[in-house]
């Protein structure tokens, strides 16, 4: 009987030990599972979605900019006239593009944040040549070319020069939109101004607000795109408002 009690006691003790070990293993396993970064999976998924959205914004902006000025070019070529299109606006816009691209390149910003600007500059040059051609002022093209190329070279001579130019870039670009608005208000005719070009420009600026916040967070750049978005929308609405209406013939 004594042996039975001792045997039973030992068995019970072993069971308790095994149970404690099992509980300990379960606790260790639970802690291990708890350390598995489920939240990280969600964060990783969110990060992937954020990167996908960023790439979509970058590439859609680049694609839109590849054809941004085409509607305006086609309108000018079809009409062979430039009424409603402001030469001063185009020159200021071209200057703003050159300053902005030079600033981004100088500070080694990601190429996708400014890759569209060489394309926009090339298209603006085509529009400029069309305006000069239809206004019979092609002799001025050499003067503009010398000024822009020379100014472009001077921008990166010293750091303070490019910083100062960038601080004025928003005012330059805003001035280009206001010059176009003034031209429309004065002529009250937007027949040769493409509303589609201005609408696309609005989209690119809105997209660049998003990409700037995600990538560089540069305040000067962000302010510029916000201002440009508002002014581009204003020009778009004004162009649509002054579009000639077809007169019904009896």
PDB file of N, CA, C and O in Angstrom, residues 60 81 92 167 176 234:
ATOM      1  N   UNK A  60       2.082  58.838 -64.557  1.00  0.00           N
ATOM      2  CA  UNK A  60       0.941  59.494 -65.203  1.00  0.00           C
ATOM      3  C   UNK A  60       1.266  60.950 -65.493  1.00  0.00           C
ATOM      4  O   UNK A  60       0.898  61.485 -66.551  1.00  0.00           O
ATOM      5  N   UNK A  81      -3.221  81.590 -86.232  1.00  0.00           N
ATOM      6  CA  UNK A  81      -3.393  82.867 -85.530  1.00  0.00           C
ATOM      7  C   UNK A  81      -3.140  82.620 -84.048  1.00  0.00           C
ATOM      8  O   UNK A  81      -3.201  81.481 -83.576  1.00  0.00           O
ATOM      9  N   UNK A  92       7.446  83.691 -69.509  1.00  0.00           N
ATOM     10  CA  UNK A  92       7.584  83.532 -68.058  1.00  0.00           C
ATOM     11  C   UNK A  92       7.472  82.066 -67.656  1.00  0.00           C
ATOM     12  O   UNK A  92       8.200  81.604 -66.767  1.00  0.00           O
ATOM     13  N   UNK A 167      13.532  80.764 -55.077  1.00  0.00           N
ATOM     14  CA  UNK A 167      12.630  81.526 -54.210  1.00  0.00           C
ATOM     15  C   UNK A 167      11.736  82.462 -55.022  1.00  0.00           C
ATOM     16  O   UNK A 167      10.637  82.809 -54.588  1.00  0.00           O
ATOM     17  N   UNK A 176       3.235  84.146 -65.005  1.00  0.00           N
ATOM     18  CA  UNK A 176       2.891  83.636 -66.332  1.00  0.00           C
ATOM     19  C   UNK A 176       1.399  83.340 -66.434  1.00  0.00           C
ATOM     20  O   UNK A 176       0.771  83.616 -67.464  1.00  0.00           O
ATOM     21  N   UNK A 234      -7.934  78.344 -62.567  1.00  0.00           N
ATOM     22  CA  UNK A 234      -8.527  79.641 -62.881  1.00  0.00           C
ATOM     23  C   UNK A 234      -8.442  79.929 -64.379  1.00  0.00           C
ATOM     24  O   UNK A 234      -9.417  80.355 -65.002  1.00  0.00           O
TER      25      UNK A 234
END
